[in-house]
């Protein structure tokens, strides 16, 4: 009986080894994290440059510069969380799935807050863009949160 158990263990180990690594469906979030990080960082750099050169004087004249500043701080925080999640993901850290789930939830909450801000101010033209981003974030969360919770590949990969 002990021999039978020993014979079964290598096959289970071999099966788990096939699941280890950023392969399969994990390639899609890997691409998303790397590209998303590059896009978010470059967008923030452009926003900082535009803000420092006075290109947002229309925002100040409309009286919504405080809201814009708060949105910028939230976006900066989300970008930091995205960078952190990307690093954990690429290093295959054990807590990466939890941070990724937190990132999805934080993105949805932030976009909802942005939508409320936009609807409460005279910036309703931006609300349509936020609604599109919010719908995309909810769809992504509905797909990826269960995947990161249930997937055998995720459990086998993020162990460092």
PDB file of C-alpha atoms in Angstrom:
ATOM      1  CA  UNK A   1       0.000   0.000   0.000  1.00  0.00           C
ATOM      2  CA  UNK A   2       2.892   2.363   0.777  1.00  0.00           C
ATOM      3  CA  UNK A   3       4.338   1.581  -2.649  1.00  0.00           C
ATOM      4  CA  UNK A   4       1.014   2.472  -4.254  1.00  0.00           C
ATOM      5  CA  UNK A   5       0.990   5.876  -2.496  1.00  0.00           C
ATOM      6  CA  UNK A   6       4.575   6.519  -3.569  1.00  0.00           C
ATOM      7  CA  UNK A   7       3.666   5.727  -7.152  1.00  0.00           C
ATOM      8  CA  UNK A   8       0.714   8.150  -7.096  1.00  0.00           C
ATOM      9  CA  UNK A   9       2.702  11.067  -5.680  1.00  0.00           C
ATOM     10  CA  UNK A  10       4.979  11.577  -8.705  1.00  0.00           C
ATOM     11  CA  UNK A  11       1.979  11.726 -11.056  1.00  0.00           C
ATOM     12  CA  UNK A  12       0.319  14.370  -8.857  1.00  0.00           C
ATOM     13  CA  UNK A  13       3.619  16.270  -8.722  1.00  0.00           C
ATOM     14  CA  UNK A  14       4.005  16.036 -12.494  1.00  0.00           C
ATOM     15  CA  UNK A  15       0.453  17.294 -12.941  1.00  0.00           C
ATOM     16  CA  UNK A  16       1.131  20.299 -10.666  1.00  0.00           C
ATOM     17  CA  UNK A  17       4.376  21.067 -12.519  1.00  0.00           C
ATOM     18  CA  UNK A  18       2.408  21.363 -15.759  1.00  0.00           C
ATOM     19  CA  UNK A  19       0.295  24.035 -14.090  1.00  0.00           C
ATOM     20  CA  UNK A  20       3.208  26.052 -12.723  1.00  0.00           C
ATOM     21  CA  UNK A  21       4.130  29.218 -14.557  1.00  0.00           C
ATOM     22  CA  UNK A  22       2.602  32.139 -16.339  1.00  0.00           C
ATOM     23  CA  UNK A  23       1.086  30.135 -19.141  1.00  0.00           C
ATOM     24  CA  UNK A  24      -2.406  29.323 -20.274  1.00  0.00           C
ATOM     25  CA  UNK A  25      -4.966  31.932 -19.303  1.00  0.00           C
ATOM     26  CA  UNK A  26      -2.439  33.680 -17.025  1.00  0.00           C
ATOM     27  CA  UNK A  27      -0.793  35.097 -20.134  1.00  0.00           C
ATOM     28  CA  UNK A  28      -3.735  37.469 -20.591  1.00  0.00           C
ATOM     29  CA  UNK A  29      -3.433  39.133 -17.162  1.00  0.00           C
ATOM     30  CA  UNK A  30       0.364  39.222 -17.597  1.00  0.00           C
ATOM     31  CA  UNK A  31      -0.015  41.205 -20.811  1.00  0.00           C
ATOM     32  CA  UNK A  32      -2.681  43.380 -19.187  1.00  0.00           C
ATOM     33  CA  UNK A  33      -0.533  44.162 -16.161  1.00  0.00           C
ATOM     34  CA  UNK A  34       2.555  45.074 -18.165  1.00  0.00           C
ATOM     35  CA  UNK A  35       0.707  47.158 -20.772  1.00  0.00           C
ATOM     36  CA  UNK A  36      -1.653  48.627 -18.172  1.00  0.00           C
ATOM     37  CA  UNK A  37       1.255  49.745 -16.034  1.00  0.00           C
ATOM     38  CA  UNK A  38       3.014  51.370 -18.988  1.00  0.00           C
ATOM     39  CA  UNK A  39      -0.183  53.132 -20.093  1.00  0.00           C
ATOM     40  CA  UNK A  40      -1.136  54.323 -16.595  1.00  0.00           C
ATOM     41  CA  UNK A  41       2.355  55.645 -15.832  1.00  0.00           C
ATOM     42  CA  UNK A  42       2.604  57.461 -19.182  1.00  0.00           C
ATOM     43  CA  UNK A  43      -0.889  58.927 -18.702  1.00  0.00           C
ATOM     44  CA  UNK A  44       0.055  60.201 -15.258  1.00  0.00           C
ATOM     45  CA  UNK A  45       3.235  61.767 -16.647  1.00  0.00           C
ATOM     46  CA  UNK A  46       1.211  63.557 -19.342  1.00  0.00           C
ATOM     47  CA  UNK A  47      -1.354  64.695 -16.749  1.00  0.00           C
ATOM     48  CA  UNK A  48       1.360  66.029 -14.444  1.00  0.00           C
ATOM     49  CA  UNK A  49       2.931  67.881 -17.373  1.00  0.00           C
ATOM     50  CA  UNK A  50      -0.404  69.332 -18.478  1.00  0.00           C
ATOM     51  CA  UNK A  51      -1.313  70.374 -14.947  1.00  0.00           C
ATOM     52  CA  UNK A  52       2.054  72.021 -14.313  1.00  0.00           C
ATOM     53  CA  UNK A  53       1.899  74.015 -17.565  1.00  0.00           C
ATOM     54  CA  UNK A  54      -1.551  75.397 -16.780  1.00  0.00           C
ATOM     55  CA  UNK A  55      -3.430  73.413 -19.398  1.00  0.00           C
ATOM     56  CA  UNK A  56      -6.116  72.665 -16.820  1.00  0.00           C
ATOM     57  CA  UNK A  57      -7.021  76.298 -16.250  1.00  0.00           C
ATOM     58  CA  UNK A  58     -10.488  75.482 -17.664  1.00  0.00           C
ATOM     59  CA  UNK A  59     -10.889  73.013 -14.815  1.00  0.00           C
ATOM     60  CA  UNK A  60     -10.035  75.708 -12.275  1.00  0.00           C
ATOM     61  CA  UNK A  61     -12.391  78.211 -13.952  1.00  0.00           C
ATOM     62  CA  UNK A  62     -15.203  75.663 -13.797  1.00  0.00           C
ATOM     63  CA  UNK A  63     -14.641  75.395 -10.049  1.00  0.00           C
ATOM     64  CA  UNK A  64     -13.904  71.685 -10.099  1.00  0.00           C
ATOM     65  CA  UNK A  65     -10.151  71.799  -9.549  1.00  0.00           C
ATOM     66  CA  UNK A  66     -10.540  70.267  -6.065  1.00  0.00           C
ATOM     67  CA  UNK A  67     -12.429  67.332  -7.555  1.00  0.00           C
ATOM     68  CA  UNK A  68      -9.817  66.975 -10.295  1.00  0.00           C
ATOM     69  CA  UNK A  69      -7.067  66.977  -7.661  1.00  0.00           C
ATOM     70  CA  UNK A  70      -8.876  64.283  -5.663  1.00  0.00           C
ATOM     71  CA  UNK A  71      -9.367  62.203  -8.818  1.00  0.00           C
ATOM     72  CA  UNK A  72      -5.670  62.614  -9.622  1.00  0.00           C
ATOM     73  CA  UNK A  73      -4.675  61.430  -6.133  1.00  0.00           C
ATOM     74  CA  UNK A  74      -6.970  58.407  -6.441  1.00  0.00           C
ATOM     75  CA  UNK A  75      -5.561  57.639  -9.905  1.00  0.00           C
ATOM     76  CA  UNK A  76      -2.036  57.954  -8.565  1.00  0.00           C
ATOM     77  CA  UNK A  77      -2.884  55.540  -5.740  1.00  0.00           C
ATOM     78  CA  UNK A  78      -4.434  53.042  -8.158  1.00  0.00           C
ATOM     79  CA  UNK A  79      -1.357  53.285 -10.362  1.00  0.00           C
ATOM     80  CA  UNK A  80       0.822  52.515  -7.348  1.00  0.00           C
ATOM     81  CA  UNK A  81      -1.373  49.508  -6.535  1.00  0.00           C
ATOM     82  CA  UNK A  82      -1.193  48.390 -10.181  1.00  0.00           C
ATOM     83  CA  UNK A  83       2.617  48.606 -10.158  1.00  0.00           C
ATOM     84  CA  UNK A  84       2.717  46.652  -6.887  1.00  0.00           C
ATOM     85  CA  UNK A  85       0.324  43.987  -8.249  1.00  0.00           C
ATOM     86  CA  UNK A  86       2.369  43.726 -11.453  1.00  0.00           C
ATOM     87  CA  UNK A  87       5.602  43.193  -9.526  1.00  0.00           C
ATOM     88  CA  UNK A  88       3.991  40.548  -7.301  1.00  0.00           C
ATOM     89  CA  UNK A  89       2.471  38.859 -10.349  1.00  0.00           C
ATOM     90  CA  UNK A  90       5.725  38.716 -12.291  1.00  0.00           C
ATOM     91  CA  UNK A  91       7.636  37.471  -9.230  1.00  0.00           C
ATOM     92  CA  UNK A  92       4.889  34.868  -8.670  1.00  0.00           C
ATOM     93  CA  UNK A  93       4.452  35.939  -5.053  1.00  0.00           C
ATOM     94  CA  UNK A  94       1.968  34.081  -2.894  1.00  0.00           C
ATOM     95  CA  UNK A  95      -0.064  37.200  -2.072  1.00  0.00           C
ATOM     96  CA  UNK A  96      -0.351  38.314  -5.726  1.00  0.00           C
ATOM     97  CA  UNK A  97      -3.879  36.908  -6.234  1.00  0.00           C
ATOM     98  CA  UNK A  98      -5.195  38.778  -3.168  1.00  0.00           C
ATOM     99  CA  UNK A  99      -3.593  42.039  -4.293  1.00  0.00           C
ATOM    100  CA  UNK A 100      -4.968  41.556  -7.821  1.00  0.00           C
ATOM    101  CA  UNK A 101      -8.465  40.999  -6.433  1.00  0.00           C
ATOM    102  CA  UNK A 102      -8.081  44.110  -4.258  1.00  0.00           C
ATOM    103  CA  UNK A 103      -6.967  46.054  -7.350  1.00  0.00           C
ATOM    104  CA  UNK A 104     -10.094  45.017  -9.271  1.00  0.00           C
ATOM    105  CA  UNK A 105     -12.356  46.016  -6.381  1.00  0.00           C
ATOM    106  CA  UNK A 106     -10.505  49.299  -5.783  1.00  0.00           C
ATOM    107  CA  UNK A 107     -10.755  50.179  -9.483  1.00  0.00           C
ATOM    108  CA  UNK A 108     -14.519  49.642  -9.476  1.00  0.00           C
ATOM    109  CA  UNK A 109     -14.968  51.703  -6.305  1.00  0.00           C
ATOM    110  CA  UNK A 110     -12.744  54.500  -7.646  1.00  0.00           C
ATOM    111  CA  UNK A 111     -14.579  54.638 -10.961  1.00  0.00           C
ATOM    112  CA  UNK A 112     -17.900  54.761  -9.140  1.00  0.00           C
ATOM    113  CA  UNK A 113     -16.609  57.661  -7.029  1.00  0.00           C
ATOM    114  CA  UNK A 114     -15.374  59.418 -10.196  1.00  0.00           C
ATOM    115  CA  UNK A 115     -18.803  58.925 -11.775  1.00  0.00           C
ATOM    116  CA  UNK A 116     -20.537  60.473  -8.763  1.00  0.00           C
ATOM    117  CA  UNK A 117     -18.121  63.435  -8.884  1.00  0.00           C
ATOM    118  CA  UNK A 118     -18.668  63.946 -12.596  1.00  0.00           C
ATOM    119  CA  UNK A 119     -22.457  63.798 -12.275  1.00  0.00           C
ATOM    120  CA  UNK A 120     -22.462  66.230  -9.330  1.00  0.00           C
ATOM    121  CA  UNK A 121     -20.439  68.827 -11.219  1.00  0.00           C
ATOM    122  CA  UNK A 122     -20.648  70.495 -14.562  1.00  0.00           C
ATOM    123  CA  UNK A 123     -18.355  67.818 -16.033  1.00  0.00           C
ATOM    124  CA  UNK A 124     -21.166  65.497 -17.142  1.00  0.00           C
ATOM    125  CA  UNK A 125     -19.543  65.070 -20.557  1.00  0.00           C
ATOM    126  CA  UNK A 126     -16.844  62.960 -18.891  1.00  0.00           C
ATOM    127  CA  UNK A 127     -19.426  60.741 -17.183  1.00  0.00           C
ATOM    128  CA  UNK A 128     -20.001  58.701 -20.353  1.00  0.00           C
ATOM    129  CA  UNK A 129     -16.313  57.803 -20.533  1.00  0.00           C
ATOM    130  CA  UNK A 130     -16.327  56.847 -16.852  1.00  0.00           C
ATOM    131  CA  UNK A 131     -19.413  54.653 -17.320  1.00  0.00           C
ATOM    132  CA  UNK A 132     -17.640  52.802 -20.143  1.00  0.00           C
ATOM    133  CA  UNK A 133     -14.554  52.311 -17.954  1.00  0.00           C
ATOM    134  CA  UNK A 134     -16.753  51.185 -15.050  1.00  0.00           C
ATOM    135  CA  UNK A 135     -18.568  48.605 -17.191  1.00  0.00           C
ATOM    136  CA  UNK A 136     -15.217  47.309 -18.503  1.00  0.00           C
ATOM    137  CA  UNK A 137     -13.852  47.072 -14.950  1.00  0.00           C
ATOM    138  CA  UNK A 138     -16.916  45.183 -13.718  1.00  0.00           C
ATOM    139  CA  UNK A 139     -16.685  42.737 -16.629  1.00  0.00           C
ATOM    140  CA  UNK A 140     -12.971  42.200 -15.956  1.00  0.00           C
ATOM    141  CA  UNK A 141     -13.651  41.650 -12.251  1.00  0.00           C
ATOM    142  CA  UNK A 142     -16.436  39.170 -12.968  1.00  0.00           C
ATOM    143  CA  UNK A 143     -14.031  37.171 -15.135  1.00  0.00           C
ATOM    144  CA  UNK A 144     -10.728  37.455 -13.268  1.00  0.00           C
ATOM    145  CA  UNK A 145     -11.672  37.472  -9.582  1.00  0.00           C
ATOM    146  CA  UNK A 146     -13.204  33.976  -9.723  1.00  0.00           C
ATOM    147  CA  UNK A 147     -10.279  32.812 -11.862  1.00  0.00           C
ATOM    148  CA  UNK A 148      -7.721  33.996  -9.309  1.00  0.00           C
ATOM    149  CA  UNK A 149      -9.741  32.389  -6.494  1.00  0.00           C
ATOM    150  CA  UNK A 150     -10.451  28.988  -8.083  1.00  0.00           C
ATOM    151  CA  UNK A 151      -7.775  28.299 -10.698  1.00  0.00           C
ATOM    152  CA  UNK A 152      -5.408  25.405 -10.090  1.00  0.00           C
ATOM    153  CA  UNK A 153      -2.764  27.158 -12.208  1.00  0.00           C
ATOM    154  CA  UNK A 154      -2.962  30.223  -9.953  1.00  0.00           C
ATOM    155  CA  UNK A 155      -2.577  28.055  -6.838  1.00  0.00           C
ATOM    156  CA  UNK A 156       0.380  26.206  -8.401  1.00  0.00           C
ATOM    157  CA  UNK A 157       2.110  29.321  -9.771  1.00  0.00           C
ATOM    158  CA  UNK A 158       1.916  31.916  -6.988  1.00  0.00           C
ATOM    159  CA  UNK A 159       3.874  30.167  -4.247  1.00  0.00           C
ATOM    160  CA  UNK A 160       6.982  32.342  -3.676  1.00  0.00           C
TER     161      UNK A 160
END
